[in-house]
mmCIF file of C-alpha atoms in Angstrom:
data_model
loop_
_atom_site.group_PDB
_atom_site.id
_atom_site.type_symbol
_atom_site.label_atom_id
_atom_site.label_comp_id
_atom_site.label_asym_id
_atom_site.label_seq_id
_atom_site.Cartn_x
_atom_site.Cartn_y
_atom_site.Cartn_z
ATOM 1 C CA MET M 1 79.791 167.533 80.884
ATOM 2 C CA SER M 2 81.410 167.273 83.683
ATOM 3 C CA SER M 3 78.429 167.805 85.809
ATOM 4 C CA THR M 4 77.533 164.075 83.523
ATOM 5 C CA THR M 5 80.035 162.787 84.576
ATOM 6 C CA SER M 6 80.278 162.852 88.365
ATOM 7 C CA LYS M 7 76.909 162.396 88.767
ATOM 8 C CA ALA M 8 77.513 158.936 86.342
ATOM 9 C CA PHE M 9 80.383 158.233 88.847
ATOM 10 C CA ASP M 10 78.738 159.256 91.956
ATOM 11 C CA ALA M 11 76.228 156.553 91.055
ATOM 12 C CA ALA M 12 78.546 153.746 90.110
ATOM 13 C CA LYS M 13 80.227 154.137 93.146
ATOM 14 C CA SER M 14 76.723 153.893 95.439
ATOM 15 C CA SER M 15 75.658 150.374 93.573
ATOM 16 C CA SER M 16 79.400 149.600 93.993
ATOM 17 C CA GLN M 17 78.787 149.927 97.757
ATOM 18 C CA GLN M 18 75.670 148.639 97.778
ATOM 19 C CA ALA M 19 76.529 145.280 95.797
ATOM 20 C CA LYS M 20 79.416 144.949 98.262
ATOM 21 C CA SER M 21 76.647 145.817 101.139
ATOM 22 C CA THR M 22 74.340 143.259 99.422
ATOM 23 C CA LEU M 23 77.729 140.820 99.767
ATOM 24 C CA LYS M 24 77.816 141.392 102.809
ATOM 25 C CA THR M 25 74.988 140.084 103.861
ATOM 26 C CA VAL M 26 74.400 137.212 101.885
ATOM 27 C CA ALA M 27 78.009 135.954 103.259
ATOM 28 C CA GLU M 28 76.473 136.403 106.478
ATOM 29 C CA GLU M 29 73.537 135.465 105.641
ATOM 30 C CA ARG M 30 75.031 131.511 104.505
ATOM 31 C CA SER M 31 77.892 131.963 107.742
ATOM 32 C CA THR M 32 74.359 132.139 110.491
ATOM 33 C CA THR M 33 73.217 129.870 108.112
ATOM 34 C CA THR M 34 76.203 127.262 108.234
ATOM 35 C CA SER M 35 77.257 127.737 111.918
ATOM 36 C CA ALA M 36 73.447 127.502 112.662
ATOM 37 C CA PHE M 37 73.365 123.465 110.635
ATOM 38 C CA LEU M 38 77.071 122.811 111.993
ATOM 39 C CA HIS M 39 75.102 123.001 115.401
ATOM 40 C CA HIS M 40 72.177 121.579 115.347
ATOM 41 C CA PRO M 41 71.080 118.964 118.107
ATOM 42 C CA TYR M 42 71.805 116.051 115.369
ATOM 43 C CA THR M 43 74.068 117.819 113.114
ATOM 44 C CA ARG M 44 76.971 117.770 115.930
ATOM 45 C CA SER M 45 75.564 113.862 116.767
ATOM 46 C CA ALA M 46 75.911 113.107 112.680
ATOM 47 C CA LEU M 47 79.448 115.009 112.693
ATOM 48 C CA PRO M 48 81.407 112.415 114.805
ATOM 49 C CA PHE M 49 80.068 109.980 111.841
ATOM 50 C CA ILE M 50 80.690 111.849 109.538
ATOM 51 C CA ASN M 51 84.334 113.096 109.613
ATOM 52 C CA GLY M 52 85.571 109.416 111.016
ATOM 53 C CA GLY M 53 84.215 108.091 107.818
ATOM 54 C CA LEU M 54 86.236 110.669 105.637
ATOM 55 C CA ALA M 55 89.520 110.848 107.638
ATOM 56 C CA GLY M 56 89.494 107.121 107.064
ATOM 57 C CA MET M 57 88.328 107.052 104.094
ATOM 58 C CA THR M 58 90.789 109.332 102.861
ATOM 59 C CA ALA M 59 93.967 107.352 104.563
ATOM 60 C CA THR M 60 92.755 104.459 102.760
ATOM 61 C CA THR M 61 92.951 105.549 99.433
ATOM 62 C CA VAL M 62 96.683 106.541 100.692
ATOM 63 C CA ILE M 63 97.720 103.062 101.801
ATOM 64 C CA GLN M 64 95.344 100.750 99.868
ATOM 65 C CA PRO M 65 99.059 99.161 98.418
ATOM 66 C CA ILE M 66 101.371 98.645 101.152
ATOM 67 C CA ASP M 67 97.876 96.950 102.349
ATOM 68 C CA MET M 68 97.700 94.379 99.834
ATOM 69 C CA ILE M 69 101.129 93.622 100.511
ATOM 70 C CA LYS M 70 100.956 93.326 103.978
ATOM 71 C CA VAL M 71 97.819 90.910 103.378
ATOM 72 C CA ARG M 72 100.181 88.733 100.528
ATOM 73 C CA LEU M 73 102.893 88.211 102.774
ATOM 74 C CA GLN M 74 99.967 86.853 105.844
ATOM 75 C CA LEU M 75 98.810 84.052 102.785
ATOM 76 C CA ALA M 76 102.656 83.038 101.990
ATOM 77 C CA GLY M 77 103.855 79.794 102.719
ATOM 78 C CA GLU M 78 100.467 79.529 104.469
ATOM 79 C CA GLY M 79 100.644 75.609 106.435
ATOM 80 C CA ALA M 80 104.158 75.077 105.856
ATOM 81 C CA LYS M 81 106.175 76.062 109.288
ATOM 82 C CA SER M 82 110.160 76.202 107.028
ATOM 83 C CA SER M 83 108.685 78.037 103.933
ATOM 84 C CA ALA M 84 110.631 80.802 102.884
ATOM 85 C CA ARG M 85 109.351 84.068 103.808
ATOM 86 C CA PRO M 86 109.406 86.408 100.944
ATOM 87 C CA SER M 87 110.246 90.327 101.596
ATOM 88 C CA PRO M 88 107.654 92.881 101.313
ATOM 89 C CA LEU M 89 110.240 93.966 98.386
ATOM 90 C CA GLN M 90 109.331 90.666 96.400
ATOM 91 C CA VAL M 91 106.071 90.972 97.209
ATOM 92 C CA THR M 92 105.169 93.956 95.121
ATOM 93 C CA ARG M 93 107.589 92.823 92.631
ATOM 94 C CA ASP M 94 105.247 89.784 91.800
ATOM 95 C CA ILE M 95 102.781 91.835 91.657
ATOM 96 C CA VAL M 96 102.960 93.909 89.406
ATOM 97 C CA ALA M 97 104.906 91.629 87.063
ATOM 98 C CA GLN M 98 101.367 90.149 87.041
ATOM 99 C CA GLY M 99 99.852 92.916 86.033
ATOM 100 C CA LYS M 100 100.158 96.549 86.238
ATOM 101 C CA VAL M 101 101.189 98.653 88.690
ATOM 102 C CA ALA M 102 97.319 99.090 89.416
ATOM 103 C CA ASP M 103 96.320 95.275 90.625
ATOM 104 C CA LEU M 104 97.978 97.480 94.309
ATOM 105 C CA TYR M 105 94.677 99.117 94.202
ATOM 106 C CA THR M 106 92.731 96.069 93.430
ATOM 107 C CA GLY M 107 90.407 95.871 96.542
ATOM 108 C CA LEU M 108 90.485 99.651 96.256
ATOM 109 C CA SER M 109 86.481 99.802 96.544
ATOM 110 C CA ALA M 110 86.139 97.329 99.490
ATOM 111 C CA GLY M 111 88.654 98.984 100.852
ATOM 112 C CA LEU M 112 86.887 101.911 100.795
ATOM 113 C CA LEU M 113 83.322 100.717 101.784
ATOM 114 C CA ARG M 114 84.360 99.193 104.735
ATOM 115 C CA GLN M 115 86.316 102.229 106.091
ATOM 116 C CA ALA M 116 82.323 104.061 105.457
ATOM 117 C CA VAL M 117 80.873 101.184 107.327
ATOM 118 C CA TYR M 118 83.600 100.144 110.159
ATOM 119 C CA THR M 119 86.026 104.456 110.657
ATOM 120 C CA THR M 120 82.806 105.643 110.353
ATOM 121 C CA ALA M 121 80.659 104.491 112.997
ATOM 122 C CA ARG M 122 84.126 103.527 115.771
ATOM 123 C CA LEU M 123 85.338 106.894 115.412
ATOM 124 C CA GLY M 124 81.847 107.974 115.836
ATOM 125 C CA PHE M 125 81.003 105.538 118.722
ATOM 126 C CA PHE M 126 84.430 106.630 119.750
ATOM 127 C CA ASP M 127 83.712 110.723 119.956
ATOM 128 C CA THR M 128 80.185 109.633 121.433
ATOM 129 C CA PHE M 129 81.224 107.591 123.914
ATOM 130 C CA MET M 130 83.814 109.991 125.200
ATOM 131 C CA ASN M 131 81.694 113.154 125.292
ATOM 132 C CA ALA M 132 79.132 111.520 127.355
ATOM 133 C CA GLN M 133 82.079 110.230 129.833
ATOM 134 C CA LYS M 134 83.624 113.870 129.889
ATOM 135 C CA VAL M 135 80.442 115.197 130.579
ATOM 136 C CA ASN M 136 79.575 112.622 133.687
ATOM 137 C CA ALA M 137 82.954 113.101 134.651
ATOM 138 C CA GLU M 138 82.235 116.929 134.794
ATOM 139 C CA ALA M 139 79.273 116.879 136.643
ATOM 140 C CA LYS M 140 81.362 114.314 139.393
ATOM 141 C CA GLY M 141 84.346 116.889 139.334
ATOM 142 C CA VAL M 142 86.807 114.446 138.021
ATOM 143 C CA GLN M 143 88.929 113.841 134.904
ATOM 144 C CA ILE M 144 89.114 110.939 132.603
ATOM 145 C CA GLY M 145 91.830 108.582 132.910
ATOM 146 C CA PHE M 146 92.628 105.833 130.039
ATOM 147 C CA LYS M 147 90.796 103.644 131.554
ATOM 148 C CA GLU M 148 87.594 105.055 130.590
ATOM 149 C CA ARG M 149 89.473 105.749 128.031
ATOM 150 C CA ALA M 150 90.740 102.275 127.026
ATOM 151 C CA GLY M 151 87.375 101.428 127.792
ATOM 152 C CA ALA M 152 85.202 103.101 124.637
ATOM 153 C CA GLY M 153 88.326 102.746 122.810
ATOM 154 C CA LEU M 154 87.254 98.851 123.078
ATOM 155 C CA ALA M 155 84.056 99.484 123.084
ATOM 156 C CA ALA M 156 83.608 101.495 119.594
ATOM 157 C CA GLY M 157 86.191 98.725 116.951
ATOM 158 C CA GLY M 158 84.060 95.911 118.144
ATOM 159 C CA LEU M 159 80.678 97.589 117.446
ATOM 160 C CA ALA M 160 81.832 98.902 114.504
ATOM 161 C CA ALA M 161 83.823 95.821 113.777
ATOM 162 C CA MET M 162 80.693 93.968 113.235
ATOM 163 C CA VAL M 163 79.333 96.038 111.063
ATOM 164 C CA GLY M 164 81.971 96.370 108.413
ATOM 165 C CA ASN M 165 82.616 92.616 108.773
ATOM 166 C CA PRO M 166 81.283 91.870 105.182
ATOM 167 C CA ALA M 167 83.208 94.841 103.837
ATOM 168 C CA ASP M 168 86.089 92.981 104.568
ATOM 169 C CA LEU M 169 85.895 90.051 103.319
ATOM 170 C CA ALA M 170 85.081 90.997 100.967
ATOM 171 C CA LEU M 171 88.878 92.899 100.466
ATOM 172 C CA ILE M 172 90.703 90.434 101.869
ATOM 173 C CA ARG M 173 88.827 88.343 98.589
ATOM 174 C CA MET M 174 89.097 90.233 95.990
ATOM 175 C CA GLN M 175 92.871 90.556 97.671
ATOM 176 C CA SER M 176 94.231 86.960 98.027
ATOM 177 C CA ASP M 177 92.052 86.330 94.322
ATOM 178 C CA GLY M 178 95.892 86.782 92.403
ATOM 179 C CA LEU M 179 97.928 84.121 94.257
ATOM 180 C CA LYS M 180 95.193 81.213 92.982
ATOM 181 C CA PRO M 181 95.331 79.537 89.447
ATOM 182 C CA LEU M 182 94.068 81.433 87.189
ATOM 183 C CA ALA M 183 91.112 78.465 86.115
ATOM 184 C CA GLN M 184 90.455 79.069 89.590
ATOM 185 C CA ARG M 185 90.330 82.944 90.583
ATOM 186 C CA ALA M 186 86.799 85.592 90.399
ATOM 187 C CA ASN M 187 87.858 87.993 89.567
ATOM 188 C CA TYR M 188 85.527 90.247 91.018
ATOM 189 C CA SER M 189 85.127 93.118 89.053
ATOM 190 C CA SER M 190 83.624 95.541 92.301
ATOM 191 C CA VAL M 191 83.462 95.547 95.807
ATOM 192 C CA VAL M 192 79.642 95.034 94.790
ATOM 193 C CA ASP M 193 80.578 91.972 92.696
ATOM 194 C CA ALA M 194 82.471 89.749 95.744
ATOM 195 C CA LEU M 195 79.824 90.800 98.271
ATOM 196 C CA SER M 196 76.969 89.161 96.294
ATOM 197 C CA ARG M 197 78.263 86.858 94.835
ATOM 198 C CA ILE M 198 79.882 85.207 97.816
ATOM 199 C CA ALA M 199 76.483 85.491 99.138
ATOM 200 C CA LYS M 200 74.726 84.150 96.584
ATOM 201 C CA ALA M 201 77.450 81.231 96.578
ATOM 202 C CA GLU M 202 78.224 80.802 100.113
ATOM 203 C CA GLY M 203 75.048 82.185 102.767
ATOM 204 C CA VAL M 204 74.990 85.545 103.182
ATOM 205 C CA MET M 205 76.124 84.658 106.865
ATOM 206 C CA ALA M 206 79.797 83.530 105.288
ATOM 207 C CA LEU M 207 80.201 87.815 105.504
ATOM 208 C CA TRP M 208 80.369 86.906 108.398
ATOM 209 C CA ALA M 209 83.682 84.044 107.902
ATOM 210 C CA GLY M 210 86.155 85.726 110.512
ATOM 211 C CA ALA M 211 83.884 87.695 112.593
ATOM 212 C CA MET M 212 85.651 87.157 116.353
ATOM 213 C CA PRO M 213 89.134 87.414 114.777
ATOM 214 C CA THR M 214 87.621 91.028 113.413
ATOM 215 C CA VAL M 215 86.376 91.914 116.445
ATOM 216 C CA ALA M 216 89.070 90.866 118.291
ATOM 217 C CA ARG M 217 91.331 92.653 115.868
ATOM 218 C CA ALA M 218 89.528 95.819 115.814
ATOM 219 C CA MET M 219 89.269 95.844 120.405
ATOM 220 C CA ALA M 220 92.575 95.615 119.839
ATOM 221 C CA LEU M 221 93.090 97.880 117.294
ATOM 222 C CA ASN M 222 91.137 100.145 119.441
ATOM 223 C CA PHE M 223 92.957 99.593 121.995
ATOM 224 C CA GLY M 224 96.059 100.753 120.324
ATOM 225 C CA GLN M 225 95.850 103.767 118.168
ATOM 226 C CA LEU M 226 92.517 105.329 119.923
ATOM 227 C CA ALA M 227 93.223 104.969 123.896
ATOM 228 C CA PHE M 228 97.090 105.470 122.869
ATOM 229 C CA PHE M 229 96.231 108.909 120.803
ATOM 230 C CA SER M 230 94.362 109.823 123.304
ATOM 231 C CA GLU M 231 96.105 109.717 125.885
ATOM 232 C CA ALA M 232 99.784 110.413 124.416
ATOM 233 C CA LYS M 233 97.901 113.774 122.740
ATOM 234 C CA ASN M 234 96.840 114.422 126.153
ATOM 235 C CA GLN M 235 100.245 113.503 128.548
ATOM 236 C CA LEU M 236 102.075 116.167 125.528
ATOM 237 C CA LYS M 237 99.465 118.951 126.385
ATOM 238 C CA SER M 238 101.867 119.697 128.723
ATOM 239 C CA GLN M 239 104.854 120.022 126.197
ATOM 240 C CA ARG M 240 104.428 124.390 125.803
ATOM 241 C CA GLN M 241 106.908 123.934 122.860
ATOM 242 C CA LEU M 242 105.475 121.303 121.039
ATOM 243 C CA SER M 243 102.418 122.926 118.367
ATOM 244 C CA ALA M 244 99.183 121.205 118.696
ATOM 245 C CA GLN M 245 99.896 119.903 114.608
ATOM 246 C CA THR M 246 103.275 118.094 116.365
ATOM 247 C CA GLN M 247 102.130 116.616 118.999
ATOM 248 C CA THR M 248 99.365 114.731 117.134
ATOM 249 C CA MET M 249 102.061 113.782 114.864
ATOM 250 C CA MET M 250 104.016 112.648 117.509
ATOM 251 C CA ALA M 251 99.991 110.859 119.560
ATOM 252 C CA SER M 252 99.614 108.698 116.182
ATOM 253 C CA ALA M 253 103.035 107.522 115.707
ATOM 254 C CA VAL M 254 102.721 105.960 119.083
ATOM 255 C CA ALA M 255 99.485 105.230 119.012
ATOM 256 C CA GLY M 256 100.071 103.508 114.907
ATOM 257 C CA PHE M 257 102.986 101.332 116.985
ATOM 258 C CA PHE M 258 101.012 100.041 120.411
ATOM 259 C CA ALA M 259 97.936 99.073 117.748
ATOM 260 C CA SER M 260 100.278 97.451 115.237
ATOM 261 C CA PHE M 261 102.058 95.353 118.380
ATOM 262 C CA PHE M 262 98.115 94.335 119.779
ATOM 263 C CA SER M 263 96.533 93.175 116.547
ATOM 264 C CA LEU M 264 98.963 92.208 114.598
ATOM 265 C CA PRO M 265 98.229 88.337 115.725
ATOM 266 C CA PHE M 266 94.274 88.692 115.023
ATOM 267 C CA ASP M 267 94.941 90.582 111.590
ATOM 268 C CA PHE M 268 96.563 87.556 110.688
ATOM 269 C CA VAL M 269 94.090 84.893 111.628
ATOM 270 C CA LYS M 270 91.294 87.420 110.608
ATOM 271 C CA THR M 271 93.215 87.107 106.940
ATOM 272 C CA ARG M 272 93.519 82.934 106.891
ATOM 273 C CA LEU M 273 89.556 82.601 107.994
ATOM 274 C CA GLN M 274 87.954 85.262 105.506
ATOM 275 C CA LYS M 275 91.249 83.787 102.404
ATOM 276 C CA GLN M 276 89.450 80.217 103.021
ATOM 277 C CA GLN M 277 86.618 78.562 100.797
ATOM 278 C CA LYS M 278 85.429 74.806 101.003
ATOM 279 C CA ALA M 279 87.038 71.412 99.289
ATOM 280 C CA LEU M 280 85.255 70.252 97.621
ATOM 281 C CA ASP M 281 83.771 68.170 100.820
ATOM 282 C CA GLY M 282 82.851 70.695 101.892
ATOM 283 C CA SER M 283 85.829 70.888 104.820
ATOM 284 C CA LEU M 284 87.386 74.258 105.786
ATOM 285 C CA PRO M 285 91.527 74.237 107.034
ATOM 286 C CA TYR M 286 89.770 75.882 110.106
ATOM 287 C CA LYS M 287 86.833 75.707 112.190
ATOM 288 C CA GLY M 288 87.666 78.899 113.779
ATOM 289 C CA MET M 289 89.551 81.544 115.392
ATOM 290 C CA ALA M 290 91.339 79.473 118.513
ATOM 291 C CA ASP M 291 91.281 76.465 116.366
ATOM 292 C CA CYS M 292 93.123 78.704 113.555
ATOM 293 C CA PHE M 293 96.128 79.916 116.158
ATOM 294 C CA ARG M 294 96.130 76.511 117.057
ATOM 295 C CA LYS M 295 96.821 75.401 113.601
ATOM 296 C CA VAL M 296 99.464 78.512 112.467
ATOM 297 C CA ALA M 297 100.665 77.527 116.289
ATOM 298 C CA ARG M 298 101.104 74.065 115.432
ATOM 299 C CA ASP M 299 102.887 73.702 112.364
ATOM 300 C CA GLU M 300 104.325 77.475 111.167
ATOM 301 C CA GLY M 301 106.165 78.760 115.134
ATOM 302 C CA ILE M 302 104.750 81.427 116.454
ATOM 303 C CA LEU M 303 106.781 83.661 115.757
ATOM 304 C CA ARG M 304 104.676 83.067 111.674
ATOM 305 C CA PHE M 305 101.744 85.464 113.909
ATOM 306 C CA TYR M 306 104.717 88.827 113.404
ATOM 307 C CA ARG M 307 105.455 87.428 110.617
ATOM 308 C CA GLY M 308 104.853 91.638 108.634
ATOM 309 C CA PHE M 309 104.920 93.284 111.312
ATOM 310 C CA GLY M 310 107.416 96.103 110.029
ATOM 311 C CA THR M 311 104.980 95.988 106.915
ATOM 312 C CA TYR M 312 101.835 95.937 109.589
ATOM 313 C CA TYR M 313 103.441 99.034 110.573
ATOM 314 C CA VAL M 314 104.187 101.376 108.789
ATOM 315 C CA ARG M 315 100.500 99.964 106.412
ATOM 316 C CA ILE M 316 98.527 100.748 110.153
ATOM 317 C CA ALA M 317 100.576 103.546 111.815
ATOM 318 C CA PRO M 318 100.467 106.205 108.383
ATOM 319 C CA HIS M 319 97.025 104.827 108.554
ATOM 320 C CA ALA M 320 96.305 105.636 111.902
ATOM 321 C CA MET M 321 98.172 109.002 111.644
ATOM 322 C CA VAL M 322 96.064 109.996 108.551
ATOM 323 C CA THR M 323 93.177 109.033 110.127
ATOM 324 C CA LEU M 324 93.935 111.236 112.980
ATOM 325 C CA ILE M 325 95.231 114.299 111.592
ATOM 326 C CA VAL M 326 92.541 114.426 108.973
ATOM 327 C CA ALA M 327 89.796 113.419 111.799
ATOM 328 C CA ASP M 328 91.501 115.866 113.848
ATOM 329 C CA TRP M 329 91.578 118.578 111.436
ATOM 330 C CA LEU M 330 87.498 117.619 110.400
ATOM 331 C CA GLY M 331 86.089 117.993 114.036
ATOM 332 C CA PHE M 332 88.143 121.509 114.024
ATOM 333 C CA VAL M 333 86.760 123.274 110.948
ATOM 334 C CA THR M 334 82.770 122.246 112.336
ATOM 335 C CA LYS M 335 83.472 122.789 115.252
#
């Protein structure tokens, strides 16, 4: 009996060891397969774009209510120099009073589509441009400077903005719809609904309304965000007492401020141009970016371009921080 029990125990132990060995082999094979996939040339080329898109969509989900308030602040008192200046708290109360707290997330589908297109492209292009410059710099035995980072940021922002303009326009239309009288509201059900109805009513090219200030804003924002983030992070590397996470947080906070400062006037004009629609006589309030800058400066004052800077910074800085931190983390996980 004891011999039978001993044999059964040995057989069970042997089976357990074989199972562990098999699981270990499977895990190693899976790890090898995953590593091979992540290091395939096509995957390495696509990862900066994929990581950028995921990072931007994560940040937008967190920041969307602040973006909604920012847009409403920019559209308040349009065309009047001495109009009452609402506070972010007043705007929030008005939005909630008209419906429900979920209304702060109006246009989220458009915001996510915009990030899937725009941030995927801008971070992907920026990383691609920077990697190419690193290879070139190493071949010449020199270091990449702020000028190269700024150039990569400007180019990436401009290219991505042109691709993402339709989603950006749909977002503005959805967020500003609640400012209209009930009878005039479009009540878009989703970003797809907004894009299709705008294209049908105003023409496909209407989806690129405000493209010039959108590109200018993106270039200014990327110059402030990506170039200053990359530069600040490079400068902070010498501060060995700071952890990598702290350096990333500090660099992204610096990047958020400069991104806000350089891009807000263009963001203001972009919002006005993308919100406008033709009157019954076919005319538009603004003929273009330069006309909008001129009329706002004349009728509402120069400082109107920086209305809501605090809200804009609170929207841009955390968005930049979440985007850059998530992109950094994804880059580390997939390297």
